[in-house]
Coordinates of C-alpha atoms and ligand atoms in Angstrom, one line a residue:
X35 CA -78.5 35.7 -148.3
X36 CA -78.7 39.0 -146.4
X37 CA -76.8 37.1 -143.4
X38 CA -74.0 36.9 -145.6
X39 CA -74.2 40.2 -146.8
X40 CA -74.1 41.4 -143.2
X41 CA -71.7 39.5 -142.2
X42 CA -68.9 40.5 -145.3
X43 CA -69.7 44.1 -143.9
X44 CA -69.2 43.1 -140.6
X45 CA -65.3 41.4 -141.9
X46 CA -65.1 44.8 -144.0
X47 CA -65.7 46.6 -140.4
X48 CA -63.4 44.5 -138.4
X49 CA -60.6 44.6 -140.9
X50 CA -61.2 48.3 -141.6
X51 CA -61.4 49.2 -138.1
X52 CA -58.0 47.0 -136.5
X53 CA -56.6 48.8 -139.5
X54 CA -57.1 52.4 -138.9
X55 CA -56.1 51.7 -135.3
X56 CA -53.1 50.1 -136.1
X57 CA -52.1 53.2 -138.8
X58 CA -53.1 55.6 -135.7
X59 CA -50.5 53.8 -133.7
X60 CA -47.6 53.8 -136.2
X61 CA -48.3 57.3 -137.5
X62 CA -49.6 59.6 -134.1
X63 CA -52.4 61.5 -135.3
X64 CA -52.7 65.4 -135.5
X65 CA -53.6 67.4 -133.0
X66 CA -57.0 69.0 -133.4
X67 CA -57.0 72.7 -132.9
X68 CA -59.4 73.5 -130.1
X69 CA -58.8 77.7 -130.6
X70 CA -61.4 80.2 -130.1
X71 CA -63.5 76.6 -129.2
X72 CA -65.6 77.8 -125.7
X73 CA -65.0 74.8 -123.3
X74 CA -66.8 74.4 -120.5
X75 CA -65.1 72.3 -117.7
X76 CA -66.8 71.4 -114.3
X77 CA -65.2 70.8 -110.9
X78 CA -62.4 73.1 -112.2
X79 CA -61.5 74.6 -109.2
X80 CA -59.1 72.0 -107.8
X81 CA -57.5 68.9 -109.1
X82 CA -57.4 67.6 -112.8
X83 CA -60.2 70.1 -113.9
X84 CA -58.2 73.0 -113.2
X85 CA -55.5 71.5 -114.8
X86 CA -56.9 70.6 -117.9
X87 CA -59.0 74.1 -118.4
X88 CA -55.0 75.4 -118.0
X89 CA -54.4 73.3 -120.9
X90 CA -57.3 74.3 -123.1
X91 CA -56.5 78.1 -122.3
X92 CA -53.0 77.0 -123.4
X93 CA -54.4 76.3 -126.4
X94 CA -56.5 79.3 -126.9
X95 CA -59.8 77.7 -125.7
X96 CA -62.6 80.3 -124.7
X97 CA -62.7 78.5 -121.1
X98 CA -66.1 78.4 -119.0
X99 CA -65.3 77.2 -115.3
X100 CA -68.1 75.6 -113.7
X101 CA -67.5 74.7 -109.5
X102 CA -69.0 75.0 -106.4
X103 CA -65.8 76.0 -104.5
X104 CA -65.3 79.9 -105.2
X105 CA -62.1 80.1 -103.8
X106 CA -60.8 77.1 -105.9
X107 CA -62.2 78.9 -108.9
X108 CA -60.7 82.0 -107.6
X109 CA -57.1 80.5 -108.2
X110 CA -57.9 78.5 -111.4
X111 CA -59.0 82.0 -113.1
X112 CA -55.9 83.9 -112.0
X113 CA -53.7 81.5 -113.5
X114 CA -55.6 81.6 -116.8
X115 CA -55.6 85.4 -116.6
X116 CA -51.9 85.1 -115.4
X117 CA -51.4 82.9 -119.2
X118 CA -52.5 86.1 -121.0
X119 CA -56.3 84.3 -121.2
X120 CA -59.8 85.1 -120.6
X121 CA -62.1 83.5 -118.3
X122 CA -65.8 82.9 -117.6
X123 CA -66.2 80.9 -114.2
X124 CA -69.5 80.3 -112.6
X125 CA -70.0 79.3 -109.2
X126 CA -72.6 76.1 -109.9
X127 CA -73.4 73.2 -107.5
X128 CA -73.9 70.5 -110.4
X129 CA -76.2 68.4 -107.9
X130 CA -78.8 70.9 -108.3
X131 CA -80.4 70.4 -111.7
X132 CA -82.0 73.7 -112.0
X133 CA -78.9 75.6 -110.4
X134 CA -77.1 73.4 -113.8
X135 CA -80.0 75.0 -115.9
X136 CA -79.6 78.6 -114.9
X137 CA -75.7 78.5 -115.8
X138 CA -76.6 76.8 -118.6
X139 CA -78.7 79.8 -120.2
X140 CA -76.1 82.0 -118.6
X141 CA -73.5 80.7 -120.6
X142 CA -75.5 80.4 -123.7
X143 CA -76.1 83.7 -123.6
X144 CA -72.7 85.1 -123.0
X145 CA -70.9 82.6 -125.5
X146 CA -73.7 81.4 -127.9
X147 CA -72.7 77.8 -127.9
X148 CA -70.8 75.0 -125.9
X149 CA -68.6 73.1 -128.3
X150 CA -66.4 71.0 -125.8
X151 CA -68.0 70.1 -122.4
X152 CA -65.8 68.2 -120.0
X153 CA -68.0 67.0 -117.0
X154 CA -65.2 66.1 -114.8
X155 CA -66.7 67.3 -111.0
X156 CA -66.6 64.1 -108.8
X157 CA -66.9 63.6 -105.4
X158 CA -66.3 60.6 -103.3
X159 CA -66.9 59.6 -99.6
X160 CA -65.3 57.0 -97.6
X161 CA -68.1 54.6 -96.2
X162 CA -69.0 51.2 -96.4
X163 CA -72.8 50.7 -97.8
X164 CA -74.9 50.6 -94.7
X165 CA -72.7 53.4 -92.8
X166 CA -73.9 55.8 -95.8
X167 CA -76.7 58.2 -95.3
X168 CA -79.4 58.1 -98.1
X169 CA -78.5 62.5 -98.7
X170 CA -74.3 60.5 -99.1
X171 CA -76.1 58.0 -101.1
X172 CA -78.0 60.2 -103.6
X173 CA -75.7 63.2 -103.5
X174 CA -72.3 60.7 -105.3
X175 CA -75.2 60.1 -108.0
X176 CA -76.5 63.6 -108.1
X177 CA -72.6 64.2 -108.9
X178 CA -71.2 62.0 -110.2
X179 CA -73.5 60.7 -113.2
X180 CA -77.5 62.9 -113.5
X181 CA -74.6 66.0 -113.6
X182 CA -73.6 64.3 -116.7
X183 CA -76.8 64.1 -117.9
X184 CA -78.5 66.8 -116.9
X185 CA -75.5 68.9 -118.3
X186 CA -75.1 67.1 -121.5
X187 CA -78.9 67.5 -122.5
X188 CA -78.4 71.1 -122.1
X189 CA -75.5 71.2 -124.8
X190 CA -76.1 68.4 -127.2
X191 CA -79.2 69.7 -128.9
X192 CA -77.0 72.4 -130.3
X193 CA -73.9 69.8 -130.8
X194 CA -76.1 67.6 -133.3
X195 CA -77.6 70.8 -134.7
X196 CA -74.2 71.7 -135.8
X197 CA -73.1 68.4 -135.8
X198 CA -69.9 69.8 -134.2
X199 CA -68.5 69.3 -130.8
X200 CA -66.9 67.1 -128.4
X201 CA -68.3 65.8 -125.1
X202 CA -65.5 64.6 -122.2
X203 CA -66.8 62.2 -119.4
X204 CA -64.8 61.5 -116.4
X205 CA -65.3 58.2 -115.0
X206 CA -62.9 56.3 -113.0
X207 CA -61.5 52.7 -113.7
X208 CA -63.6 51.7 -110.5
X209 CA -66.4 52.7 -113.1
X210 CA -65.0 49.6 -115.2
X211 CA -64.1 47.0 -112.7
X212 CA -65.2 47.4 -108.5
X213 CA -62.9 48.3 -106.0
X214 CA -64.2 48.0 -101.9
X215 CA -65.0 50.5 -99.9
X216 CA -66.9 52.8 -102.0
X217 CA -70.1 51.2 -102.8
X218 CA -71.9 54.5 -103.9
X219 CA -68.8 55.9 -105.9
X220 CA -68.1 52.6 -108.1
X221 CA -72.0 52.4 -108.5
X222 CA -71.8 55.6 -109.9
X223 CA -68.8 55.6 -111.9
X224 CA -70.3 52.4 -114.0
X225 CA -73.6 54.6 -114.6
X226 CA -71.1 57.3 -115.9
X227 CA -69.2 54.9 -118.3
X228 CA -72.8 53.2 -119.2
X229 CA -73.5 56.5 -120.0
X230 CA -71.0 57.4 -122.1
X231 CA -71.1 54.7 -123.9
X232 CA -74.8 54.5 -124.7
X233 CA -74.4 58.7 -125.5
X234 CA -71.4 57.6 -128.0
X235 CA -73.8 54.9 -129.6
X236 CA -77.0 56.7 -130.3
X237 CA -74.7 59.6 -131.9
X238 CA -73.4 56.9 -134.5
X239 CA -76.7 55.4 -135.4
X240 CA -78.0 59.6 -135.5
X241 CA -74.6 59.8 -138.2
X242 CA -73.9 62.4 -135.9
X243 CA -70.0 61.6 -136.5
X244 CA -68.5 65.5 -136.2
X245 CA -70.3 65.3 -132.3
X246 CA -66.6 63.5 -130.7
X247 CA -67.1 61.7 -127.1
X248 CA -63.9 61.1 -124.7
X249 CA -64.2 58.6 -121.7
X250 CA -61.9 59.0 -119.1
X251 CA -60.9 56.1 -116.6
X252 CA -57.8 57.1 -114.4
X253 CA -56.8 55.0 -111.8
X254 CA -55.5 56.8 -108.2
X255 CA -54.3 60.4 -108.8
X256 CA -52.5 62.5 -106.7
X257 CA -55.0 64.9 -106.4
X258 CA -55.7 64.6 -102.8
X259 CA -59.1 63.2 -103.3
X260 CA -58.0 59.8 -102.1
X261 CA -56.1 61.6 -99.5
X262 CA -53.5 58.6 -98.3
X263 CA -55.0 55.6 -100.7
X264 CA -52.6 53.5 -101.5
X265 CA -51.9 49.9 -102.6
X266 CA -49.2 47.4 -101.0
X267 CA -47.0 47.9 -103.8
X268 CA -46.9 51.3 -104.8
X269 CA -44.2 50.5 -107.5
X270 CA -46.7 48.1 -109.2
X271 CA -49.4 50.5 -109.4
X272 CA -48.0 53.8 -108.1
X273 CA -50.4 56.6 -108.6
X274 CA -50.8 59.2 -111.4
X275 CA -49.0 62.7 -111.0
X276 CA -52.2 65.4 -112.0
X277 CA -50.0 66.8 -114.6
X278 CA -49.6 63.5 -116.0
X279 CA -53.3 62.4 -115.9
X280 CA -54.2 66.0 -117.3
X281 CA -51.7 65.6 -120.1
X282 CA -53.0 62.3 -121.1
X283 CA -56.4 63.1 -121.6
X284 CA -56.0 66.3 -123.4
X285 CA -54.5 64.1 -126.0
X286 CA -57.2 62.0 -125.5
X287 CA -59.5 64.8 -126.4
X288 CA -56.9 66.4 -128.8
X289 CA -56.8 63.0 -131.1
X290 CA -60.6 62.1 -130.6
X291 CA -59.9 58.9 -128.8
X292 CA -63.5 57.6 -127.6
X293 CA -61.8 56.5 -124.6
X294 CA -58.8 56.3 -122.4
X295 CA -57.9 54.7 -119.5
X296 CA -55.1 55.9 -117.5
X297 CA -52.5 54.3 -117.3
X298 CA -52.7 52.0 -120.1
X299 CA -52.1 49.0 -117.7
X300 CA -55.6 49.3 -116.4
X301 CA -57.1 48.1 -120.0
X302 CA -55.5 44.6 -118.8
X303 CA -56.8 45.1 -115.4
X304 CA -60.6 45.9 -117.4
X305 CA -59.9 42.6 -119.3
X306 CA -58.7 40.5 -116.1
X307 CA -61.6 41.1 -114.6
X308 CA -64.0 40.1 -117.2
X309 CA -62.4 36.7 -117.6
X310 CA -60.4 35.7 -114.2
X311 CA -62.4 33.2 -112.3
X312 CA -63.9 34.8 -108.8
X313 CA -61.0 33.1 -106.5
X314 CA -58.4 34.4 -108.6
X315 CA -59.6 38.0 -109.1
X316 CA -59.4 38.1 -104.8
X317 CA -56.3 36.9 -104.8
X318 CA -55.0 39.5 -107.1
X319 CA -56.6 42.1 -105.0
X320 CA -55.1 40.8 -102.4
X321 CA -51.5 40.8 -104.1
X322 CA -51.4 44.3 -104.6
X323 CA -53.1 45.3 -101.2
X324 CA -56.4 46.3 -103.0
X325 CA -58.4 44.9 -101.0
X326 CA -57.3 47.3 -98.0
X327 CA -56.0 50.1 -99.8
X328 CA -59.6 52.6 -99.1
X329 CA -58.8 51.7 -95.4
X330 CA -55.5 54.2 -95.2
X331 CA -58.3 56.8 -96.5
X332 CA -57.7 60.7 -94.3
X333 CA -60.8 62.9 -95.3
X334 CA -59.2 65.9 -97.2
X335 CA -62.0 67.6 -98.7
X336 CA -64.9 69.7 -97.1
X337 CA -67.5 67.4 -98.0
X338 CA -65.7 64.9 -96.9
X339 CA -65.8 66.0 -93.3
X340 CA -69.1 67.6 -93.7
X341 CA -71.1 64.1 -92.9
X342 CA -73.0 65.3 -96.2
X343 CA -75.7 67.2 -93.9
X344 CA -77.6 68.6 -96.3
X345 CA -77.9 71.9 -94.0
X346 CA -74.1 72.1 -94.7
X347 CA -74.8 73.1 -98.7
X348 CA -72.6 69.8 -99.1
Ligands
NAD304 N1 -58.4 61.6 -107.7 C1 -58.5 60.3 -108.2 O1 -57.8 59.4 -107.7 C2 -59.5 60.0 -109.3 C3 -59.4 58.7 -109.8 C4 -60.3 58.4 -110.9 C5 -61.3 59.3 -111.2 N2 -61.3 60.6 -110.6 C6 -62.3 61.5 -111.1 O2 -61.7 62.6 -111.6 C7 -62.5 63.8 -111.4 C8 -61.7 64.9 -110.8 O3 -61.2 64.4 -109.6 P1 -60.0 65.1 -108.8 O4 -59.1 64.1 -108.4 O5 -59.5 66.3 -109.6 O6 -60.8 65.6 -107.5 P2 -60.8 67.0 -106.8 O7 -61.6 66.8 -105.5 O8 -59.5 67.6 -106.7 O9 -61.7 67.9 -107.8 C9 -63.1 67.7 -108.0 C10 -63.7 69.0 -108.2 O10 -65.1 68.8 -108.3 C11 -65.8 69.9 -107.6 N3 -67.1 69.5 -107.2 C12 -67.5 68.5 -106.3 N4 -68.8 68.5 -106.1 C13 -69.3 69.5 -106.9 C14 -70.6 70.0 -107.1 N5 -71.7 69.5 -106.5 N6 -70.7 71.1 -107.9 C15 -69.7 71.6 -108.5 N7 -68.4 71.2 -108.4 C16 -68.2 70.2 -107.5 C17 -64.9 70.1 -106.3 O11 -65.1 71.4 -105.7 C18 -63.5 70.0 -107.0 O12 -63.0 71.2 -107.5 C19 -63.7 63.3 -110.6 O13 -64.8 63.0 -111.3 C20 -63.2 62.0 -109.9 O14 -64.2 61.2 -109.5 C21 -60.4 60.9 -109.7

């Protein structure tokens, strides 16, 4: 009897569920206002993350800049300033976990609380896996997924206190299907959606429904990250302008999507490569020059040229 039960709430989920997403679709939902919020962004002094803590000071978002480029933070603040907005930066090497708990108390006790944390630093390097050094190797993790961690269990305690707040994780698509030629990245970027995932789980069974989660899975962006990437047909999949990718995923955050990927082609690309038998899923790599797209690679940041010697601070 109780299977039956279960399963008339399951159809009362499904049903519910499809419908609310379909009503979301016809009807755009509101804006949430994120004003006089304190959002903390990482790796906000270049790319994406400085453009998305421009939007959140846009919005009149107490901004907290976390990076471990000063100079890039540097400009990121003076633009703020120059929109009439304060701004807190930190200079923080997120692959240091007690460097990430020191600006942690810092901020705490300048601001009281975190409500939205975006943990958006990344770094990737251009090796196959044996041609990576084990410092390469565990630094992409340190980075790009126990940053997440170690930086989300310093906020969430308060989050689910208050049962108010919003946590942004920036993954990649290669966290959702591979890509070659970055072994340590994609292997990171699918801890960072597992992540996510599990994070945006355990805060439904906690009831914890005012704590909002946003995964984000872009595809190339024109950051310079990926310095000179690029597929066969660029007019298939041509790559994302910042503005563009920072845009989407404010709405993202903005209408409490639980996750975007950017563009909206690469859900179908998710799905392809979940059901396409093994020969075919090559050969549609090999369509769209995939498969030898990381080889037109030109190192454009300092840890990129750096070797990752540890001596370096990289
Ligand atoms: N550029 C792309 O094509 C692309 C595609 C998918 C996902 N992403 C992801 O988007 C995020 C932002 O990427 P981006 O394109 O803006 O790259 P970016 O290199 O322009 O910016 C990354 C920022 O992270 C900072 N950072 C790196 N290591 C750090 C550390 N140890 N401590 C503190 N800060 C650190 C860098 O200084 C930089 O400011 C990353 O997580 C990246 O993996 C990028």
């Amino acid at each position: 009897m109780s299977f039956f039960m279960d399963l008339i709430i399951l159809m009362y989920g499904l049903t519910a569920s499809f419908f609310t997403s379909f009503v979301r679709w016809l009807i755009p939902v509101d804006h949430k206002s994120v004003s006089g919020e304190v959002c903390l962004i990482t790796g906000a002094g270049n790319g994406i993350g400085r453009l998305m803590a421009i939007e959140f000071a846009k919005r009149r978002a107490k901004v907290v800049l976390w990076d471990f480029d000063k100079e890039g933070l540097k400009e990121t603040s003076a633009m703020i300033r120059e929109l009439g907005m304060d701004v807190y930066t930190e200079v923080c090497d997120v692959s240091k976990k007690d460097v990430i708990k020191a600006a942690a108390a810092k901020v705490k006790q300048e601001f009281g609380e975190v409500n939205i944390l975006v943990n958006n630093a990344g770094i990737y390097t251009s090796k196959m896996l044996l041609d990576l050094t084990e410092h390469e190797i565990e630094n992409t993790y340190k980075v790009n997924v126990l940053a997440h961690i170690w930086i989300i269990r310093e906020f969430l305690p308060s989050m689910m206190e208050r049962n108010h707040g919003h946590i942004v994780n920036v993954a990649s698509t290669v966290g959702l299907f591979a890509s070659p030629g970055m072994p340590d990245y994609c292997s990171s970027k699918h801890a960072a959606v597992g992540l996510h995932n599990s994070l945006f789980l355990d805060l439904q069974n906690a009831e914890k429904y005012g704590v909002k989660t946003t995964l984000v899975c872009p595809y190339l962006i024109h950051t310079g990250m990926f310095n000179g990437v690029h597929v066969k047909y660029d007019w298939i999949l041509p790559p994302i302008k910042p503005q563009d990718c920072a845009d989407i995923i404010i709405n993202a955050v903005l209408t409490e999507q639980n996750m975007v990927a950017i563009p909206g082609t690469m859900y179908i690309a998710h799905i392809l490569s979940t059901i396409l038998p093994t020969r075919a899923l090559i050969a549609g790599y090999k369509f769209v020059g995939a498969d030898k797209a990381i080889s037109y690679f030109k190192p454009n940041r300092p840890y990129q040229y750096s070797n990752m010697d540890p001596s370096s601070g990289y």
